[in-house]
């Protein structure tokens, strides 16, 4: 964490990635998604007149797509801060070449680090539950790679995976893949602090207060709804090679002045 009493005056932010950075499932009344990157940009803009922000993230993107479609675009923008979160979608595929994922992530970091003042990487959060356990070894292999790349290239790593609060199923949407608005708020706080700003919430890692667990019938209904609405379509896309982001443009493709909606 930054130790100076005066926080850095970053003037621009570019965010790269997939649905996590796009902001799913922090849903706004108009049907769009906000998410941690928008929240972070709004905070930074409130401190710096003329602050500019771009968000190149698109849901469903694999690390190869992020490298091919987002990395060079971001590097050319010359932003002060770049955030890169990618590779997790790859680890959730039935067949995943982790050597290839590590190589592509390395390529992305090598191209982005020299183009900005501060590159921010993340150990993505992991929801508690049986589905995650199957993929946890791959995720942790990805995070070892991220730590090594950060050490080599002077990047920041925000450890969301190690935060107890973000493992709580109550901070995840009904699709069990994306954080709620409160989850995204905590991620924004984590990155804010990592960039050297004074905490606005010193308790972001702390789990939300305990509540009575739902009853057996409620859990079974929720499981059935999840399987029908989310799990089966997700499996169908995996089997046919489709993605939820196919044909979808970047969330905010140009580095433009931003006032934000916090």
PDB file of C-alpha atoms in Angstrom:
ATOM      1  CA  UNK A   1       0.000   0.000   0.000  1.00  0.00           C
ATOM      2  CA  UNK A   2       1.087   3.564  -0.695  1.00  0.00           C
ATOM      3  CA  UNK A   3       2.715   5.120   2.353  1.00  0.00           C
ATOM      4  CA  UNK A   4       2.676   8.808   1.374  1.00  0.00           C
ATOM      5  CA  UNK A   5       0.148  11.055   3.096  1.00  0.00           C
ATOM      6  CA  UNK A   6      -0.823  12.616  -0.250  1.00  0.00           C
ATOM      7  CA  UNK A   7      -2.602  10.101  -2.508  1.00  0.00           C
ATOM      8  CA  UNK A   8      -1.517   9.834  -6.144  1.00  0.00           C
ATOM      9  CA  UNK A   9      -3.311  12.121  -8.583  1.00  0.00           C
ATOM     10  CA  UNK A  10      -4.015   9.639 -11.342  1.00  0.00           C
ATOM     11  CA  UNK A  11      -5.641  11.282 -14.333  1.00  0.00           C
ATOM     12  CA  UNK A  12      -6.859   8.247 -16.297  1.00  0.00           C
ATOM     13  CA  UNK A  13      -7.896   4.603 -15.950  1.00  0.00           C
ATOM     14  CA  UNK A  14      -8.326   1.802 -18.475  1.00  0.00           C
ATOM     15  CA  UNK A  15      -9.905  -1.481 -17.365  1.00  0.00           C
ATOM     16  CA  UNK A  16      -9.475  -4.745 -19.317  1.00  0.00           C
ATOM     17  CA  UNK A  17     -11.166  -8.083 -18.833  1.00  0.00           C
ATOM     18  CA  UNK A  18     -14.391 -10.050 -18.904  1.00  0.00           C
ATOM     19  CA  UNK A  19     -17.746  -9.942 -17.077  1.00  0.00           C
ATOM     20  CA  UNK A  20     -16.083  -9.277 -13.723  1.00  0.00           C
ATOM     21  CA  UNK A  21     -14.703  -5.963 -14.990  1.00  0.00           C
ATOM     22  CA  UNK A  22     -17.754  -5.232 -17.137  1.00  0.00           C
ATOM     23  CA  UNK A  23     -19.694  -5.130 -13.865  1.00  0.00           C
ATOM     24  CA  UNK A  24     -22.026  -8.111 -13.889  1.00  0.00           C
ATOM     25  CA  UNK A  25     -24.210  -8.423 -11.773  1.00  0.00           C
ATOM     26  CA  UNK A  26     -24.258  -4.885 -10.323  1.00  0.00           C
ATOM     27  CA  UNK A  27     -27.467  -4.052 -12.161  1.00  0.00           C
ATOM     28  CA  UNK A  28     -28.708  -0.466 -12.464  1.00  0.00           C
ATOM     29  CA  UNK A  29     -32.377   0.548 -12.892  1.00  0.00           C
ATOM     30  CA  UNK A  30     -31.856   1.212 -16.607  1.00  0.00           C
ATOM     31  CA  UNK A  31     -30.755  -2.390 -17.150  1.00  0.00           C
ATOM     32  CA  UNK A  32     -27.035  -1.639 -17.558  1.00  0.00           C
ATOM     33  CA  UNK A  33     -24.264  -2.869 -15.293  1.00  0.00           C
ATOM     34  CA  UNK A  34     -22.114  -0.636 -13.115  1.00  0.00           C
ATOM     35  CA  UNK A  35     -19.458  -2.704 -11.284  1.00  0.00           C
ATOM     36  CA  UNK A  36     -16.251  -2.098  -9.380  1.00  0.00           C
ATOM     37  CA  UNK A  37     -14.355  -0.425 -12.240  1.00  0.00           C
ATOM     38  CA  UNK A  38     -17.056   2.229 -12.708  1.00  0.00           C
ATOM     39  CA  UNK A  39     -17.173   2.798  -8.943  1.00  0.00           C
ATOM     40  CA  UNK A  40     -13.399   3.143  -8.801  1.00  0.00           C
ATOM     41  CA  UNK A  41     -13.356   5.532 -11.757  1.00  0.00           C
ATOM     42  CA  UNK A  42     -16.043   7.676 -10.132  1.00  0.00           C
ATOM     43  CA  UNK A  43     -13.968   7.990  -6.957  1.00  0.00           C
ATOM     44  CA  UNK A  44     -10.847   8.880  -8.918  1.00  0.00           C
ATOM     45  CA  UNK A  45     -12.760  11.401 -11.024  1.00  0.00           C
ATOM     46  CA  UNK A  46     -14.093  13.108  -7.911  1.00  0.00           C
ATOM     47  CA  UNK A  47     -10.482  13.909  -6.917  1.00  0.00           C
ATOM     48  CA  UNK A  48      -9.083  14.802 -10.326  1.00  0.00           C
ATOM     49  CA  UNK A  49     -10.774  17.279 -12.705  1.00  0.00           C
ATOM     50  CA  UNK A  50     -10.772  16.044 -16.291  1.00  0.00           C
ATOM     51  CA  UNK A  51     -10.274  12.419 -15.236  1.00  0.00           C
ATOM     52  CA  UNK A  52     -10.658  10.007 -18.152  1.00  0.00           C
ATOM     53  CA  UNK A  53     -11.864   6.406 -18.113  1.00  0.00           C
ATOM     54  CA  UNK A  54     -12.208   3.535 -20.590  1.00  0.00           C
ATOM     55  CA  UNK A  55     -13.539   0.041 -19.916  1.00  0.00           C
ATOM     56  CA  UNK A  56     -12.729  -2.473 -22.655  1.00  0.00           C
ATOM     57  CA  UNK A  57     -14.172  -5.475 -20.811  1.00  0.00           C
ATOM     58  CA  UNK A  58     -16.668  -7.812 -22.467  1.00  0.00           C
ATOM     59  CA  UNK A  59     -18.400 -10.681 -20.709  1.00  0.00           C
ATOM     60  CA  UNK A  60     -17.268 -14.210 -21.509  1.00  0.00           C
ATOM     61  CA  UNK A  61     -13.885 -13.275 -22.942  1.00  0.00           C
ATOM     62  CA  UNK A  62     -11.019 -15.756 -22.662  1.00  0.00           C
ATOM     63  CA  UNK A  63      -7.446 -14.596 -22.098  1.00  0.00           C
ATOM     64  CA  UNK A  64      -6.557 -15.056 -25.802  1.00  0.00           C
ATOM     65  CA  UNK A  65      -9.430 -12.758 -26.767  1.00  0.00           C
ATOM     66  CA  UNK A  66      -8.401 -10.187 -24.160  1.00  0.00           C
ATOM     67  CA  UNK A  67      -4.854 -10.218 -25.549  1.00  0.00           C
ATOM     68  CA  UNK A  68      -6.002  -9.991 -29.163  1.00  0.00           C
ATOM     69  CA  UNK A  69      -8.828  -7.468 -28.749  1.00  0.00           C
ATOM     70  CA  UNK A  70      -8.012  -5.308 -25.724  1.00  0.00           C
ATOM     71  CA  UNK A  71      -4.301  -5.234 -24.842  1.00  0.00           C
ATOM     72  CA  UNK A  72      -2.911  -3.219 -27.760  1.00  0.00           C
ATOM     73  CA  UNK A  73      -5.888  -0.835 -27.641  1.00  0.00           C
ATOM     74  CA  UNK A  74      -5.277  -0.205 -23.942  1.00  0.00           C
ATOM     75  CA  UNK A  75      -1.514   0.160 -24.316  1.00  0.00           C
ATOM     76  CA  UNK A  76      -1.985   2.813 -26.993  1.00  0.00           C
ATOM     77  CA  UNK A  77      -4.210   4.948 -24.739  1.00  0.00           C
ATOM     78  CA  UNK A  78      -1.338   5.957 -22.466  1.00  0.00           C
ATOM     79  CA  UNK A  79      -3.398   5.834 -19.281  1.00  0.00           C
ATOM     80  CA  UNK A  80      -1.923   6.354 -15.821  1.00  0.00           C
ATOM     81  CA  UNK A  81      -3.546   3.206 -14.436  1.00  0.00           C
ATOM     82  CA  UNK A  82      -4.462  -0.027 -16.230  1.00  0.00           C
ATOM     83  CA  UNK A  83      -6.292  -2.899 -14.568  1.00  0.00           C
ATOM     84  CA  UNK A  84      -6.081  -6.375 -16.093  1.00  0.00           C
ATOM     85  CA  UNK A  85      -8.215  -9.267 -14.885  1.00  0.00           C
ATOM     86  CA  UNK A  86      -8.362 -12.284 -17.165  1.00  0.00           C
ATOM     87  CA  UNK A  87      -7.845 -16.008 -17.387  1.00  0.00           C
ATOM     88  CA  UNK A  88     -10.512 -17.101 -14.945  1.00  0.00           C
ATOM     89  CA  UNK A  89     -12.983 -17.973 -17.704  1.00  0.00           C
ATOM     90  CA  UNK A  90     -10.297 -20.248 -19.159  1.00  0.00           C
ATOM     91  CA  UNK A  91      -9.893 -22.114 -15.864  1.00  0.00           C
ATOM     92  CA  UNK A  92     -13.629 -22.854 -15.816  1.00  0.00           C
ATOM     93  CA  UNK A  93     -13.582 -24.585 -19.205  1.00  0.00           C
ATOM     94  CA  UNK A  94     -13.649 -28.398 -19.143  1.00  0.00           C
ATOM     95  CA  UNK A  95     -10.399 -28.467 -21.100  1.00  0.00           C
ATOM     96  CA  UNK A  96      -7.873 -25.812 -20.176  1.00  0.00           C
ATOM     97  CA  UNK A  97      -4.213 -25.594 -21.180  1.00  0.00           C
ATOM     98  CA  UNK A  98      -2.792 -23.746 -18.194  1.00  0.00           C
ATOM     99  CA  UNK A  99       0.606 -23.417 -19.877  1.00  0.00           C
ATOM    100  CA  UNK A 100      -1.059 -21.519 -22.722  1.00  0.00           C
ATOM    101  CA  UNK A 101      -3.015 -19.360 -20.266  1.00  0.00           C
ATOM    102  CA  UNK A 102       0.164 -18.467 -18.384  1.00  0.00           C
ATOM    103  CA  UNK A 103       1.933 -17.615 -21.646  1.00  0.00           C
ATOM    104  CA  UNK A 104      -0.861 -15.329 -22.821  1.00  0.00           C
ATOM    105  CA  UNK A 105      -1.108 -13.606 -19.453  1.00  0.00           C
ATOM    106  CA  UNK A 106       2.634 -13.059 -19.536  1.00  0.00           C
ATOM    107  CA  UNK A 107       2.350 -11.541 -23.022  1.00  0.00           C
ATOM    108  CA  UNK A 108      -0.394  -9.195 -21.820  1.00  0.00           C
ATOM    109  CA  UNK A 109       1.577  -7.987 -18.800  1.00  0.00           C
ATOM    110  CA  UNK A 110       4.756  -7.498 -20.838  1.00  0.00           C
ATOM    111  CA  UNK A 111       2.880  -5.284 -23.288  1.00  0.00           C
ATOM    112  CA  UNK A 112       0.865  -3.325 -20.731  1.00  0.00           C
ATOM    113  CA  UNK A 113       3.380  -2.666 -17.951  1.00  0.00           C
ATOM    114  CA  UNK A 114       5.608  -0.287 -19.965  1.00  0.00           C
ATOM    115  CA  UNK A 115       2.599   1.679 -21.247  1.00  0.00           C
ATOM    116  CA  UNK A 116       1.263   2.966 -17.920  1.00  0.00           C
ATOM    117  CA  UNK A 117       2.390   4.337 -14.584  1.00  0.00           C
ATOM    118  CA  UNK A 118       0.656   1.596 -12.602  1.00  0.00           C
ATOM    119  CA  UNK A 119      -0.532  -1.814 -13.749  1.00  0.00           C
ATOM    120  CA  UNK A 120      -3.005  -3.501 -11.407  1.00  0.00           C
ATOM    121  CA  UNK A 121      -3.540  -7.269 -11.450  1.00  0.00           C
ATOM    122  CA  UNK A 122      -5.914  -9.263  -9.245  1.00  0.00           C
ATOM    123  CA  UNK A 123      -6.369 -12.596  -7.606  1.00  0.00           C
ATOM    124  CA  UNK A 124     -10.071 -12.859  -8.434  1.00  0.00           C
ATOM    125  CA  UNK A 125     -12.558 -13.720  -5.670  1.00  0.00           C
ATOM    126  CA  UNK A 126     -13.839 -17.267  -5.295  1.00  0.00           C
ATOM    127  CA  UNK A 127     -17.311 -18.129  -4.037  1.00  0.00           C
ATOM    128  CA  UNK A 128     -17.623 -20.891  -1.474  1.00  0.00           C
ATOM    129  CA  UNK A 129     -19.334 -23.950  -2.879  1.00  0.00           C
ATOM    130  CA  UNK A 130     -18.805 -27.379  -4.472  1.00  0.00           C
ATOM    131  CA  UNK A 131     -18.529 -26.087  -8.052  1.00  0.00           C
ATOM    132  CA  UNK A 132     -15.526 -23.932  -7.231  1.00  0.00           C
ATOM    133  CA  UNK A 133     -13.693 -26.782  -5.538  1.00  0.00           C
ATOM    134  CA  UNK A 134     -13.364 -28.604  -8.856  1.00  0.00           C
ATOM    135  CA  UNK A 135     -11.585 -25.657 -10.450  1.00  0.00           C
ATOM    136  CA  UNK A 136      -9.696 -24.335  -7.433  1.00  0.00           C
ATOM    137  CA  UNK A 137      -6.304 -25.909  -8.354  1.00  0.00           C
ATOM    138  CA  UNK A 138      -6.347 -24.195 -11.762  1.00  0.00           C
ATOM    139  CA  UNK A 139      -7.372 -20.890 -10.192  1.00  0.00           C
ATOM    140  CA  UNK A 140      -4.551 -21.061  -7.685  1.00  0.00           C
ATOM    141  CA  UNK A 141      -2.064 -21.918 -10.451  1.00  0.00           C
ATOM    142  CA  UNK A 142      -3.273 -18.797 -12.272  1.00  0.00           C
ATOM    143  CA  UNK A 143      -2.757 -16.703  -9.143  1.00  0.00           C
ATOM    144  CA  UNK A 144       0.803 -17.958  -8.669  1.00  0.00           C
ATOM    145  CA  UNK A 145       1.519 -16.796 -12.212  1.00  0.00           C
ATOM    146  CA  UNK A 146      -0.050 -13.407 -11.467  1.00  0.00           C
ATOM    147  CA  UNK A 147       2.087 -12.971  -8.346  1.00  0.00           C
ATOM    148  CA  UNK A 148       5.248 -13.841 -10.269  1.00  0.00           C
ATOM    149  CA  UNK A 149       4.436 -11.454 -13.127  1.00  0.00           C
ATOM    150  CA  UNK A 150       3.652  -8.639 -10.712  1.00  0.00           C
ATOM    151  CA  UNK A 151       6.956  -9.094  -8.914  1.00  0.00           C
ATOM    152  CA  UNK A 152       8.851  -9.109 -12.209  1.00  0.00           C
ATOM    153  CA  UNK A 153       7.135  -6.080 -13.770  1.00  0.00           C
ATOM    154  CA  UNK A 154       6.389  -3.930 -10.726  1.00  0.00           C
ATOM    155  CA  UNK A 155       2.622  -4.368 -10.887  1.00  0.00           C
ATOM    156  CA  UNK A 156       0.206  -4.248  -7.975  1.00  0.00           C
ATOM    157  CA  UNK A 157      -1.734  -7.364  -6.997  1.00  0.00           C
ATOM    158  CA  UNK A 158      -5.082  -6.945  -5.247  1.00  0.00           C
ATOM    159  CA  UNK A 159      -5.816 -10.146  -3.339  1.00  0.00           C
ATOM    160  CA  UNK A 160      -9.577 -10.622  -3.557  1.00  0.00           C
ATOM    161  CA  UNK A 161      -9.250 -14.398  -3.400  1.00  0.00           C
ATOM    162  CA  UNK A 162      -7.902 -14.149   0.164  1.00  0.00           C
ATOM    163  CA  UNK A 163     -10.718 -11.878   1.400  1.00  0.00           C
ATOM    164  CA  UNK A 164     -13.217 -13.800   3.580  1.00  0.00           C
ATOM    165  CA  UNK A 165     -16.041 -11.380   2.742  1.00  0.00           C
ATOM    166  CA  UNK A 166     -15.879 -12.105  -0.995  1.00  0.00           C
ATOM    167  CA  UNK A 167     -16.145 -15.862  -0.483  1.00  0.00           C
ATOM    168  CA  UNK A 168     -19.570 -15.403   1.152  1.00  0.00           C
ATOM    169  CA  UNK A 169     -22.329 -16.731  -1.168  1.00  0.00           C
ATOM    170  CA  UNK A 170     -24.523 -13.806  -0.074  1.00  0.00           C
ATOM    171  CA  UNK A 171     -22.251 -11.418  -2.002  1.00  0.00           C
ATOM    172  CA  UNK A 172     -22.813 -13.371  -5.220  1.00  0.00           C
ATOM    173  CA  UNK A 173     -25.742 -13.123  -7.596  1.00  0.00           C
ATOM    174  CA  UNK A 174     -28.217 -15.943  -8.203  1.00  0.00           C
ATOM    175  CA  UNK A 175     -26.115 -17.105 -11.189  1.00  0.00           C
ATOM    176  CA  UNK A 176     -23.333 -17.925  -8.667  1.00  0.00           C
ATOM    177  CA  UNK A 177     -20.732 -16.527 -11.091  1.00  0.00           C
ATOM    178  CA  UNK A 178     -20.931 -12.773 -10.526  1.00  0.00           C
ATOM    179  CA  UNK A 179     -20.766 -10.486  -7.515  1.00  0.00           C
ATOM    180  CA  UNK A 180     -23.695  -8.439  -6.265  1.00  0.00           C
ATOM    181  CA  UNK A 181     -23.539  -4.662  -6.031  1.00  0.00           C
ATOM    182  CA  UNK A 182     -22.180  -4.937  -2.497  1.00  0.00           C
ATOM    183  CA  UNK A 183     -19.482  -7.309  -3.707  1.00  0.00           C
ATOM    184  CA  UNK A 184     -18.437  -4.867  -6.429  1.00  0.00           C
ATOM    185  CA  UNK A 185     -18.371  -2.021  -3.900  1.00  0.00           C
ATOM    186  CA  UNK A 186     -15.894  -3.996  -1.800  1.00  0.00           C
ATOM    187  CA  UNK A 187     -13.712  -4.737  -4.820  1.00  0.00           C
ATOM    188  CA  UNK A 188     -13.628  -1.031  -5.710  1.00  0.00           C
ATOM    189  CA  UNK A 189     -12.560  -0.277  -2.141  1.00  0.00           C
ATOM    190  CA  UNK A 190      -9.797  -2.889  -2.322  1.00  0.00           C
ATOM    191  CA  UNK A 191      -8.336  -1.416  -5.520  1.00  0.00           C
ATOM    192  CA  UNK A 192      -8.751   2.133  -4.199  1.00  0.00           C
ATOM    193  CA  UNK A 193      -6.648   1.278  -1.166  1.00  0.00           C
ATOM    194  CA  UNK A 194      -4.069  -0.624  -3.219  1.00  0.00           C
ATOM    195  CA  UNK A 195      -3.559   2.503  -5.335  1.00  0.00           C
ATOM    196  CA  UNK A 196      -2.559   4.411  -2.212  1.00  0.00           C
ATOM    197  CA  UNK A 197      -5.745   6.204  -1.241  1.00  0.00           C
ATOM    198  CA  UNK A 198      -7.037   6.545   2.303  1.00  0.00           C
ATOM    199  CA  UNK A 199      -9.586   3.825   3.120  1.00  0.00           C
ATOM    200  CA  UNK A 200     -13.247   4.700   2.935  1.00  0.00           C
ATOM    201  CA  UNK A 201     -14.112   1.262   4.311  1.00  0.00           C
ATOM    202  CA  UNK A 202     -11.485  -0.411   6.494  1.00  0.00           C
ATOM    203  CA  UNK A 203     -13.739  -3.461   6.886  1.00  0.00           C
ATOM    204  CA  UNK A 204     -14.136  -4.506   3.249  1.00  0.00           C
ATOM    205  CA  UNK A 205     -12.500  -7.865   3.964  1.00  0.00           C
ATOM    206  CA  UNK A 206     -14.801  -8.589   6.909  1.00  0.00           C
ATOM    207  CA  UNK A 207     -17.731 -10.922   6.167  1.00  0.00           C
ATOM    208  CA  UNK A 208     -21.239  -9.552   6.373  1.00  0.00           C
ATOM    209  CA  UNK A 209     -23.076 -10.359   9.640  1.00  0.00           C
ATOM    210  CA  UNK A 210     -24.347 -13.894  10.005  1.00  0.00           C
ATOM    211  CA  UNK A 211     -27.946 -14.681   9.149  1.00  0.00           C
ATOM    212  CA  UNK A 212     -30.026 -17.810   9.546  1.00  0.00           C
ATOM    213  CA  UNK A 213     -29.313 -20.192   6.645  1.00  0.00           C
ATOM    214  CA  UNK A 214     -32.200 -20.817   4.243  1.00  0.00           C
ATOM    215  CA  UNK A 215     -34.253 -23.930   4.806  1.00  0.00           C
ATOM    216  CA  UNK A 216     -33.928 -27.158   2.821  1.00  0.00           C
ATOM    217  CA  UNK A 217     -36.924 -26.434   0.565  1.00  0.00           C
ATOM    218  CA  UNK A 218     -35.704 -22.915  -0.223  1.00  0.00           C
ATOM    219  CA  UNK A 219     -32.243 -24.241  -1.128  1.00  0.00           C
ATOM    220  CA  UNK A 220     -33.665 -26.915  -3.440  1.00  0.00           C
ATOM    221  CA  UNK A 221     -35.882 -24.392  -5.234  1.00  0.00           C
ATOM    222  CA  UNK A 222     -32.911 -22.047  -5.612  1.00  0.00           C
ATOM    223  CA  UNK A 223     -30.736 -24.894  -6.935  1.00  0.00           C
ATOM    224  CA  UNK A 224     -33.373 -25.866  -9.515  1.00  0.00           C
ATOM    225  CA  UNK A 225     -33.799 -22.266 -10.660  1.00  0.00           C
ATOM    226  CA  UNK A 226     -30.036 -21.822 -10.924  1.00  0.00           C
ATOM    227  CA  UNK A 227     -29.682 -24.993 -13.010  1.00  0.00           C
ATOM    228  CA  UNK A 228     -32.468 -24.035 -15.414  1.00  0.00           C
ATOM    229  CA  UNK A 229     -31.685 -20.345 -15.862  1.00  0.00           C
ATOM    230  CA  UNK A 230     -27.882 -20.320 -15.666  1.00  0.00           C
ATOM    231  CA  UNK A 231     -26.112 -23.668 -15.464  1.00  0.00           C
ATOM    232  CA  UNK A 232     -27.711 -25.411 -18.464  1.00  0.00           C
ATOM    233  CA  UNK A 233     -27.304 -22.392 -20.807  1.00  0.00           C
ATOM    234  CA  UNK A 234     -23.690 -22.030 -19.626  1.00  0.00           C
ATOM    235  CA  UNK A 235     -22.998 -25.714 -20.390  1.00  0.00           C
ATOM    236  CA  UNK A 236     -24.686 -25.316 -23.768  1.00  0.00           C
ATOM    237  CA  UNK A 237     -22.397 -22.431 -24.693  1.00  0.00           C
ATOM    238  CA  UNK A 238     -19.342 -24.428 -23.626  1.00  0.00           C
ATOM    239  CA  UNK A 239     -20.370 -27.404 -25.779  1.00  0.00           C
ATOM    240  CA  UNK A 240     -21.012 -25.286 -28.870  1.00  0.00           C
ATOM    241  CA  UNK A 241     -18.025 -22.960 -28.481  1.00  0.00           C
ATOM    242  CA  UNK A 242     -20.205 -19.895 -28.036  1.00  0.00           C
ATOM    243  CA  UNK A 243     -19.742 -17.075 -25.526  1.00  0.00           C
ATOM    244  CA  UNK A 244     -22.138 -14.670 -23.835  1.00  0.00           C
ATOM    245  CA  UNK A 245     -19.948 -11.853 -25.180  1.00  0.00           C
ATOM    246  CA  UNK A 246     -20.037 -12.845 -28.850  1.00  0.00           C
ATOM    247  CA  UNK A 247     -20.721  -9.723 -30.929  1.00  0.00           C
ATOM    248  CA  UNK A 248     -20.906  -7.469 -27.883  1.00  0.00           C
ATOM    249  CA  UNK A 249     -18.875  -4.222 -27.979  1.00  0.00           C
ATOM    250  CA  UNK A 250     -16.586  -3.015 -25.222  1.00  0.00           C
ATOM    251  CA  UNK A 251     -18.375  -1.365 -22.329  1.00  0.00           C
ATOM    252  CA  UNK A 252     -16.661   2.025 -22.708  1.00  0.00           C
ATOM    253  CA  UNK A 253     -14.285   1.787 -25.672  1.00  0.00           C
ATOM    254  CA  UNK A 254     -12.776   5.293 -25.642  1.00  0.00           C
ATOM    255  CA  UNK A 255     -10.695   7.061 -23.007  1.00  0.00           C
ATOM    256  CA  UNK A 256     -13.017   9.979 -22.312  1.00  0.00           C
ATOM    257  CA  UNK A 257     -13.766  12.344 -19.408  1.00  0.00           C
ATOM    258  CA  UNK A 258     -15.806  10.603 -16.725  1.00  0.00           C
ATOM    259  CA  UNK A 259     -17.902  11.897 -13.879  1.00  0.00           C
ATOM    260  CA  UNK A 260     -19.346   8.540 -12.993  1.00  0.00           C
ATOM    261  CA  UNK A 261     -22.264   7.132 -11.120  1.00  0.00           C
ATOM    262  CA  UNK A 262     -21.056   5.927  -7.765  1.00  0.00           C
TER     263      UNK A 262
END
